[in-house]
Tab-separated table of C-alpha atoms in Angstrom:
chain	number	residue	atom	x	y	z
M	280	MET	CA	0.000	0.000	0.000
M	281	SER	CA	1.073	3.604	-0.485
M	282	PRO	CA	2.714	5.257	2.556
M	283	SER	CA	0.100	8.027	2.421
M	284	ALA	CA	-3.419	8.152	1.029
M	285	PRO	CA	-3.595	9.443	-2.546
M	286	GLU	CA	-5.198	12.835	-3.010
M	287	TYR	CA	-8.198	13.318	-5.257
M	288	GLN	CA	-10.861	15.794	-6.295
M	289	ARG	CA	-14.499	14.834	-6.744
M	290	ILE	CA	-15.885	16.412	-9.913
M	291	ALA	CA	-19.590	17.205	-10.245
M	292	LEU	CA	-21.394	15.981	-13.358
M	293	GLU	CA	-22.045	19.499	-14.621
M	294	GLN	CA	-18.338	20.340	-14.273
M	295	PHE	CA	-16.959	17.219	-15.916
M	296	SER	CA	-17.068	18.511	-19.513
M	297	THR	CA	-14.652	21.324	-18.617
M	298	SER	CA	-12.443	19.251	-16.311
M	299	PRO	CA	-8.942	17.989	-17.163
M	300	LEU	CA	-10.305	14.434	-17.361
M	301	ALA	CA	-12.727	15.373	-20.141
M	302	THR	CA	-9.955	17.215	-21.973
M	303	LEU	CA	-7.853	14.056	-21.925
M	304	VAL	CA	-10.539	11.758	-23.306
M	305	GLY	CA	-9.828	10.970	-26.964
M	306	MET	CA	-6.368	12.523	-26.804
M	307	ARG	CA	-3.532	10.843	-24.885
M	308	SER	CA	-6.068	9.358	-22.503
M	309	SER	CA	-8.608	6.588	-22.796
M	310	TYR	CA	-10.895	4.440	-20.706
M	311	LEU	CA	-8.155	1.978	-19.805
M	312	ALA	CA	-10.612	-0.542	-18.350
M	313	ASN	CA	-12.924	-0.440	-21.379
M	314	ALA	CA	-13.859	-3.871	-22.759
M	315	ALA	CA	-13.669	-2.407	-26.277
M	316	ALA	CA	-9.997	-1.629	-25.630
M	317	GLY	CA	-9.290	-5.149	-24.379
M	318	GLY	CA	-10.128	-4.685	-20.705
M	319	GLU	CA	-11.414	-7.799	-18.954
M	320	ILE	CA	-12.487	-9.090	-15.557
M	321	VAL	CA	-9.984	-11.637	-14.267
M	322	ALA	CA	-11.434	-12.268	-10.791
M	323	VAL	CA	-14.488	-11.273	-8.757
M	324	THR	CA	-15.732	-12.281	-5.316
M	325	ASP	CA	-19.454	-12.288	-6.072
M	326	GLU	CA	-21.716	-11.405	-9.020
M	327	PHE	CA	-24.962	-12.973	-7.881
M	328	PHE	CA	-27.384	-10.383	-9.259
M	329	ALA	CA	-25.446	-9.021	-12.253
M	330	GLU	CA	-22.236	-10.021	-13.993
M	331	CYS	CA	-19.147	-7.984	-13.333
M	332	LYS	CA	-18.225	-7.806	-17.033
M	333	ASN	CA	-21.185	-5.434	-17.560
M	334	MET	CA	-19.294	-2.816	-15.582
M	335	ILE	CA	-16.580	-2.287	-18.237
M	336	GLN	CA	-18.787	-2.221	-21.332
M	337	PRO	CA	-18.321	0.941	-23.421
M	338	GLU	CA	-22.016	1.821	-23.732
M	339	PRO	CA	-23.821	3.784	-21.016
M	340	ALA	CA	-25.794	1.677	-18.549
M	341	LEU	CA	-29.422	0.894	-19.410
M	342	SER	CA	-32.517	0.901	-17.228
M	343	CYS	CA	-35.180	-1.779	-17.743
M	344	PRO	CA	-37.818	-1.472	-14.997
M	345	GLY	CA	-39.929	-4.586	-14.573
M	346	ARG	CA	-37.371	-6.937	-16.116
M	347	PHE	CA	-36.373	-9.831	-13.848
M	348	THR	CA	-34.064	-12.849	-13.903
M	349	ASP	CA	-34.074	-15.940	-11.672
M	350	GLN	CA	-31.811	-14.020	-9.262
M	351	GLY	CA	-33.931	-10.846	-9.099
M	352	ALA	CA	-34.286	-7.521	-10.891
M	353	TRP	CA	-32.154	-7.253	-14.036
M	354	MET	CA	-29.475	-4.600	-13.657
M	355	ASP	CA	-26.984	-3.345	-16.228
M	356	GLY	CA	-23.827	-3.375	-14.136
M	357	TRP	CA	-22.111	-5.422	-11.452
M	358	GLU	CA	-24.224	-6.324	-8.431
M	359	SER	CA	-23.273	-8.633	-5.577
M	360	LYS	CA	-25.651	-10.124	-3.016
M	361	ARG	CA	-26.415	-8.532	0.345
M	362	HIS	CA	-24.908	-8.791	3.825
M	363	ASN	CA	-21.184	-9.060	3.080
M	364	PRO	CA	-19.378	-8.835	6.462
M	365	THR	CA	-16.234	-7.472	4.765
M	366	PHE	CA	-16.438	-6.225	1.132
M	367	ASP	CA	-16.557	-7.473	-2.423
M	368	TRP	CA	-13.895	-6.805	-5.035
M	369	ALA	CA	-13.161	-7.265	-8.718
M	370	ILE	CA	-9.799	-7.345	-10.495
M	371	VAL	CA	-9.816	-5.744	-13.933
M	372	LYS	CA	-7.028	-6.296	-16.439
M	373	LEU	CA	-6.618	-2.978	-18.230
M	374	GLY	CA	-6.813	-2.995	-21.994
M	375	PHE	CA	-3.422	-1.274	-22.081
M	376	ALA	CA	-0.750	-0.550	-19.517
M	377	GLY	CA	-0.825	3.074	-18.443
M	378	ASN	CA	-0.660	5.883	-15.918
M	379	ILE	CA	-3.915	6.309	-13.976
M	380	LEU	CA	-5.365	9.811	-13.739
M	381	GLY	CA	-8.934	9.358	-12.532
M	382	PHE	CA	-12.137	7.332	-12.359
M	383	ASP	CA	-15.866	7.300	-12.885
M	384	ILE	CA	-17.536	4.875	-10.480
M	385	ASP	CA	-21.008	5.115	-11.976
M	386	THR	CA	-24.060	3.973	-9.993
M	387	SER	CA	-26.639	4.886	-12.674
M	388	HIS	CA	-30.035	3.180	-12.125
M	389	PHE	CA	-28.944	1.674	-8.798
M	390	THR	CA	-31.364	3.700	-6.683
M	391	GLY	CA	-31.047	1.965	-3.313
M	392	ASN	CA	-28.932	-1.069	-4.055
M	393	GLN	CA	-25.729	0.715	-5.084
M	394	ALA	CA	-22.396	0.085	-3.409
M	395	PRO	CA	-22.365	2.802	-0.715
M	396	ALA	CA	-18.585	3.172	-0.953
M	397	ALA	CA	-15.595	2.036	-3.000
M	398	SER	CA	-11.817	2.246	-3.219
M	399	VAL	CA	-9.319	1.329	-5.938
M	400	GLU	CA	-5.919	-0.358	-5.911
M	401	ALA	CA	-3.567	-0.928	-8.861
M	402	ALA	CA	-0.718	-3.287	-9.772
M	403	PHE	CA	1.834	-3.851	-12.522
M	404	CYS	CA	1.627	-7.462	-13.636
M	405	PRO	CA	2.259	-7.718	-17.391
M	406	GLU	CA	2.721	-11.481	-17.136
M	407	GLY	CA	1.509	-14.160	-14.773
M	408	ASP	CA	-1.321	-14.256	-12.240
M	409	ALA	CA	-2.490	-10.908	-10.878
M	410	GLN	CA	-3.767	-12.746	-7.764
M	411	ALA	CA	-0.346	-14.161	-6.910
M	412	LYS	CA	0.980	-13.333	-3.439
M	413	GLU	CA	4.038	-11.543	-4.800
M	414	VAL	CA	1.978	-9.009	-6.769
M	415	GLU	CA	2.208	-5.593	-5.077
M	416	TRP	CA	-1.028	-3.596	-4.902
M	417	THR	CA	-0.948	0.182	-4.439
M	418	GLN	CA	-3.929	2.223	-3.295
M	419	VAL	CA	-4.696	4.819	-5.966
M	420	LEU	CA	-8.102	5.976	-4.688
M	421	PRO	CA	-9.008	5.821	-0.984
M	422	LYS	CA	-12.470	4.900	0.256
M	423	VAL	CA	-15.057	7.257	-1.253
M	424	ASP	CA	-18.820	7.540	-0.799
M	425	LEU	CA	-21.069	6.579	-3.720
M	426	PRO	CA	-24.524	8.204	-3.874
M	427	PRO	CA	-27.243	6.335	-5.796
M	428	THR	CA	-27.910	6.549	-9.528
M	429	CYS	CA	-25.230	9.024	-10.624
M	430	HIS	CA	-21.784	9.380	-12.136
M	431	ASN	CA	-19.065	9.681	-9.498
M	432	TYR	CA	-16.009	11.322	-11.043
M	433	PHE	CA	-12.698	11.395	-9.185
M	434	MET	CA	-9.564	13.102	-10.514
M	435	LEU	CA	-6.233	12.255	-8.887
M	436	THR	CA	-4.470	15.457	-7.850
M	437	ASN	CA	-1.155	13.718	-7.100
M	438	PRO	CA	-0.933	10.768	-9.549
M	439	ASP	CA	2.120	8.657	-8.779
M	440	GLY	CA	3.253	8.395	-12.416
M	441	LYS	CA	3.635	4.622	-12.194
M	442	VAL	CA	2.582	2.259	-14.963
M	443	TYR	CA	-0.138	-0.231	-14.079
M	444	THR	CA	-1.718	-3.192	-15.864
M	445	HIS	CA	-4.482	-4.140	-13.406
M	446	VAL	CA	-6.854	-2.435	-10.983
M	447	ARG	CA	-8.836	-3.867	-8.090
M	448	LEU	CA	-12.159	-2.159	-7.419
M	449	ASN	CA	-13.340	-2.658	-3.854
M	450	ASN	CA	-17.147	-2.676	-3.522
M	451	ILE	CA	-17.688	-1.681	0.123
M	452	PRO	CA	-19.406	-3.699	1.512
M	453	ASP	CA	-21.579	-4.959	-1.371
M	454	GLY	CA	-24.158	-3.822	-3.907
M	455	GLY	CA	-24.181	-2.469	-7.435
M	456	ILE	CA	-21.910	-0.432	-9.715
M	457	ALA	CA	-23.193	0.279	-13.217
M	458	ARG	CA	-19.978	1.283	-14.965
M	459	PHE	CA	-16.336	1.614	-13.961
M	460	ARG	CA	-14.160	3.946	-16.034
M	461	VAL	CA	-10.420	4.272	-15.533
M	462	TYR	CA	-9.029	7.417	-17.124
M	463	GLY	CA	-5.357	7.252	-17.939
M	464	THR	CA	-2.508	7.665	-20.373
M	465	VAL	CA	-1.426	4.604	-22.346
M	466	GLN	CA	2.206	3.617	-21.788
M	467	PRO	CA	3.161	1.028	-24.415
M	468	ILE	CA	5.289	-1.997	-23.642
M	469	TRP	CA	7.421	-2.302	-26.785
M	470	PRO	CA	8.876	-5.555	-28.179
M	471	LYS	CA	12.429	-6.365	-27.115
M	472	ASP	CA	13.508	-6.511	-30.760
M	473	PRO	CA	13.837	-2.869	-31.926
M	474	SER	CA	13.441	-3.989	-35.556
M	475	GLU	CA	10.057	-5.624	-35.014
M	476	ILE	CA	7.309	-4.142	-37.176
M	477	VAL	CA	4.529	-2.695	-35.020
M	478	ASP	CA	1.314	-0.732	-35.544
M	479	LEU	CA	2.489	2.729	-34.552
M	480	ALA	CA	-1.028	4.183	-34.761
M	481	PHE	CA	-2.579	1.609	-32.402
M	482	LEU	CA	-4.040	3.000	-29.186
M	483	GLY	CA	-2.275	0.275	-27.214
M	484	ASN	CA	1.045	1.505	-28.585
M	485	GLY	CA	0.323	5.082	-27.572
M	486	GLY	CA	-1.218	6.326	-30.824
M	487	HIS	CA	-4.008	8.864	-30.382
M	488	SER	CA	-6.126	11.146	-32.528
M	489	VAL	CA	-5.285	14.808	-31.998
M	490	LEU	CA	-7.547	16.545	-34.516
M	491	VAL	CA	-10.722	15.412	-36.294
M	492	SER	CA	-12.659	17.490	-38.837
M	493	ASP	CA	-16.036	15.892	-38.072
M	494	GLN	CA	-17.184	13.007	-35.883
M	495	HIS	CA	-20.931	13.371	-36.020
M	496	TYR	CA	-21.687	9.640	-35.823
M	497	GLY	CA	-18.465	8.117	-34.519
M	498	SER	CA	-15.237	9.264	-32.878
M	499	GLY	CA	-12.002	9.494	-34.852
M	500	GLY	CA	-10.285	7.831	-31.904
M	501	ASN	CA	-12.239	4.627	-32.591
M	502	LEU	CA	-10.003	4.042	-35.635
M	503	LEU	CA	-7.168	3.065	-33.283
M	504	LEU	CA	-9.023	0.498	-31.156
M	505	PRO	CA	-8.120	-3.206	-31.210
M	506	GLY	CA	-9.997	-5.764	-33.283
M	507	ARG	CA	-12.482	-5.117	-36.077
M	508	GLY	CA	-15.354	-3.961	-33.893
M	509	ASN	CA	-19.012	-4.947	-33.703
M	510	ASN	CA	-20.862	-2.391	-35.823
M	511	MET	CA	-20.574	1.087	-37.330
M	512	GLY	CA	-20.887	2.605	-33.878
M	513	ASP	CA	-17.296	1.775	-32.949
M	514	GLY	CA	-15.747	3.286	-36.058
M	515	TRP	CA	-15.324	6.842	-37.325
M	516	GLU	CA	-18.208	8.355	-39.294
M	517	THR	CA	-18.904	11.921	-40.432
M	518	LYS	CA	-22.163	13.547	-41.415
M	519	ARG	CA	-23.097	13.790	-45.103
M	520	SER	CA	-21.532	16.726	-46.899
M	521	ARG	CA	-23.460	18.793	-49.404
M	522	THR	CA	-20.679	21.036	-50.707
M	523	PRO	CA	-18.522	20.350	-53.788
M	524	ASN	CA	-14.969	19.046	-53.273
M	525	HIS	CA	-15.577	18.318	-49.583
M	526	ASN	CA	-13.307	16.081	-47.516
M	527	ASP	CA	-12.894	15.080	-43.871
M	528	PHE	CA	-9.779	14.035	-41.984
M	529	VAL	CA	-8.255	12.606	-38.812
M	530	ILE	CA	-4.739	13.469	-37.617
M	531	VAL	CA	-3.088	10.775	-35.491
M	532	ARG	CA	0.009	11.220	-33.389
M	533	LEU	CA	1.898	7.942	-33.562
M	534	GLY	CA	2.897	6.131	-30.393
M	535	ASP	CA	6.533	6.621	-31.378
M	536	LYS	CA	8.294	8.154	-34.345
M	537	GLY	CA	9.342	5.700	-36.985
M	538	HIS	CA	9.696	4.515	-40.562
M	539	LEU	CA	6.270	3.733	-42.027
M	540	LEU	CA	5.888	0.664	-44.245
M	541	LYS	CA	2.279	-0.489	-44.643
M	542	THR	CA	-1.233	0.699	-43.844
M	543	GLU	CA	-4.605	-0.957	-43.490
M	544	ILE	CA	-7.909	0.821	-44.081
M	545	ASP	CA	-10.723	-1.358	-42.745
M	546	THR	CA	-14.267	-0.464	-43.856
M	547	SER	CA	-15.831	-3.363	-41.950
M	548	HIS	CA	-19.593	-2.777	-41.358
M	549	PHE	CA	-19.545	0.348	-43.547
M	550	LYS	CA	-21.583	-0.982	-46.460
M	551	GLY	CA	-23.281	2.133	-47.823
M	552	ASN	CA	-21.425	4.963	-46.156
M	553	TYR	CA	-17.752	4.140	-46.777
M	554	PRO	CA	-15.590	6.889	-48.348
M	555	ALA	CA	-15.289	7.109	-52.111
M	556	SER	CA	-11.502	7.373	-51.686
M	557	ILE	CA	-8.786	7.981	-49.127
M	558	LEU	CA	-5.447	9.799	-48.929
M	559	LEU	CA	-2.721	9.188	-46.339
M	560	GLU	CA	-0.079	11.777	-45.514
M	561	ALA	CA	2.636	11.969	-42.842
M	562	THR	CA	4.807	14.564	-41.160
M	563	ASN	CA	7.490	14.930	-38.476
M	564	SER	CA	6.679	17.357	-35.682
M	565	ASP	CA	7.407	17.954	-32.007
M	566	GLN	CA	3.952	19.477	-31.622
M	567	GLU	CA	0.909	17.539	-30.442
M	568	ILE	CA	-1.080	19.030	-33.317
M	569	PRO	CA	1.254	19.919	-36.206
M	570	VAL	CA	0.904	23.531	-37.330
M	571	ASN	CA	2.294	24.803	-40.655
M	572	ASN	CA	4.044	21.488	-41.208
M	573	GLU	CA	4.753	20.041	-44.615
M	574	TRP	CA	2.695	16.900	-45.177
M	575	VAL	CA	4.243	14.156	-47.301
M	576	THR	CA	1.964	11.870	-49.318
M	577	VAL	CA	2.614	8.239	-48.373
M	578	VAL	CA	-0.514	6.824	-50.063
M	579	SER	CA	-1.855	8.787	-53.007
M	580	GLN	CA	-5.637	9.140	-53.286
M	581	ARG	CA	-7.094	5.635	-53.737
M	582	LYS	CA	-10.575	4.196	-54.030
M	583	VAL	CA	-11.926	1.940	-51.296
M	584	GLY	CA	-15.078	-0.135	-51.056
M	585	PRO	CA	-17.607	-1.513	-48.597
M	586	HIS	CA	-17.025	-3.898	-45.688
M	587	GLU	CA	-13.474	-4.929	-46.551
M	588	GLN	CA	-9.831	-4.554	-45.523
M	589	PHE	CA	-7.616	-2.549	-47.892
M	590	TYR	CA	-3.815	-2.661	-47.717
M	591	PHE	CA	-1.367	-0.156	-49.190
M	592	ASP	CA	2.426	-0.023	-49.265
M	593	LEU	CA	3.706	3.316	-47.982
M	594	GLU	CA	6.057	5.616	-49.859
M	595	HIS	CA	9.044	7.374	-48.275
M	596	SER	CA	9.868	4.581	-45.841
M	597	ASP	CA	13.373	6.070	-45.567
M	598	LYS	CA	11.956	9.111	-43.744
M	599	VAL	CA	10.968	9.325	-40.079
M	600	PHE	CA	7.447	10.468	-39.207
M	601	THR	CA	5.590	11.294	-35.994
M	602	HIS	CA	2.036	11.921	-37.308
M	603	VAL	CA	-0.245	10.658	-40.046
M	604	LYS	CA	-3.284	12.331	-41.572
M	605	VAL	CA	-5.962	10.219	-43.226
M	606	THR	CA	-8.314	12.177	-45.477
M	607	ILE	CA	-11.569	10.743	-46.818
M	608	PHE	CA	-13.359	12.013	-49.928
M	609	PRO	CA	-15.983	13.363	-49.778
M	610	ASP	CA	-17.227	12.026	-46.409
M	611	GLY	CA	-18.379	8.790	-44.768
M	612	GLY	CA	-16.580	6.526	-42.376
M	613	PHE	CA	-14.521	3.431	-41.797
M	614	LYS	CA	-13.664	1.124	-38.923
M	615	ARG	CA	-9.908	0.914	-38.312
M	616	LEU	CA	-6.635	2.541	-39.358
M	617	ARG	CA	-3.402	0.575	-38.989
M	618	VAL	CA	0.017	2.086	-39.714
M	619	PHE	CA	2.760	-0.523	-39.532
M	620	GLY	CA	6.372	0.544	-39.241
M	621	VAL	CA	9.684	0.291	-37.420
M	622	ARG	CA	10.450	2.633	-34.538
M	623	ASP	CA	13.299	5.094	-34.970
M	624	VAL	CA	15.397	3.754	-32.089
M	625	GLU	CA	18.955	2.544	-31.640
M	626	GLY	CA	19.599	-0.849	-33.221
M	627	ALA	CA	16.473	-0.860	-35.397
M	628	GLN	CA	16.773	-1.985	-39.004
M	629	LEU	CA	14.253	-1.831	-41.814
M	630	PRO	CA	13.082	-5.153	-43.281
M	631	LYS	CA	14.715	-6.300	-46.517
M	632	GLY	CA	11.673	-8.148	-47.874
M	633	LYS	CA	8.095	-7.220	-48.724
M	634	VAL	CA	5.771	-6.528	-45.794
M	635	GLU	CA	2.406	-8.310	-45.716
M	636	ILE	CA	-0.374	-8.245	-43.131
M	637	LYS	CA	-1.534	-11.646	-41.949
M	638	SER	CA	-4.017	-12.135	-39.094
M	639	GLY	CA	-3.520	-8.536	-38.035
M	640	LYS	CA	0.260	-8.765	-37.797
M	641	ALA	CA	2.972	-7.544	-40.159
M	642	VAL	CA	5.288	-10.195	-41.563
M	643	VAL	CA	8.168	-10.003	-44.012
M	644	VAL	CA	7.865	-12.318	-47.042
């Protein structure tokens, strides 16, 4: 445990949109415990009324009055049974290792059966069993009160700067929690081989969208999530344009600067609203959002189609880039953007063969 209790600030719902936590969302920060980002429940003491995995789903919690299961009222969240003499807990494996900056312990729709209090601990356990005795747990949020049916935002005012892979949410003593959000900054764990080809745009490798022209139906940050998603809702989609020569774009800061070799544009689930064509450019900048930078075309404007994965070799692989800009013509959306390359670090060498993407990984053939 930490030698002193961590400090925090409770943020009211009406103040959240202007808080530092909200500013971080979609930039260098993410919901680290989000199931869509690979978060998962690895252990839980009790989930009698409602499964713990509900708590880390990306969608807001639902209310379904009058709906019952064999155990009792159906609740969209985690709910343990009554009368725990100690407390319940759940261990969540974060989707990505990262620094923890804050939480939302959401009790929405739990009107009298919510957990009355909670606390959070964290551990770094990239391999092995997070429940092993040798794993060191650090308190990152002390015991806090949880009112019924509301978001409970907590921002750490003295984050310890450590990298964590797991959190343990203590449900004190028992009851329900609708959603559990862990706000934090992704800290990638890079391969030991500096020459290994990696997806530099991937959220888990520290890639993040820094500027999006339009995200009316879906966030530009969704492009960097793992997997191929479930529907159009977890991709990027703009509204329909009605002006000639229109285009939309997303600028992504790569997780590390590097030599770019191959890209994937995945239009999965976009069957009637995919872009007519795409353009990929890159630049090298120390700025979060490049200003007045020269953009280099690495994929000239190409047509794409519906519900398919499209692969393009990248030009100028001899240059080092920090950002990419994907432009769609005239509008629409797609599911995922992958930018495979080699980091610009000591000992790294570019591959001598052709790069192909197989089962989501880059291989040299």
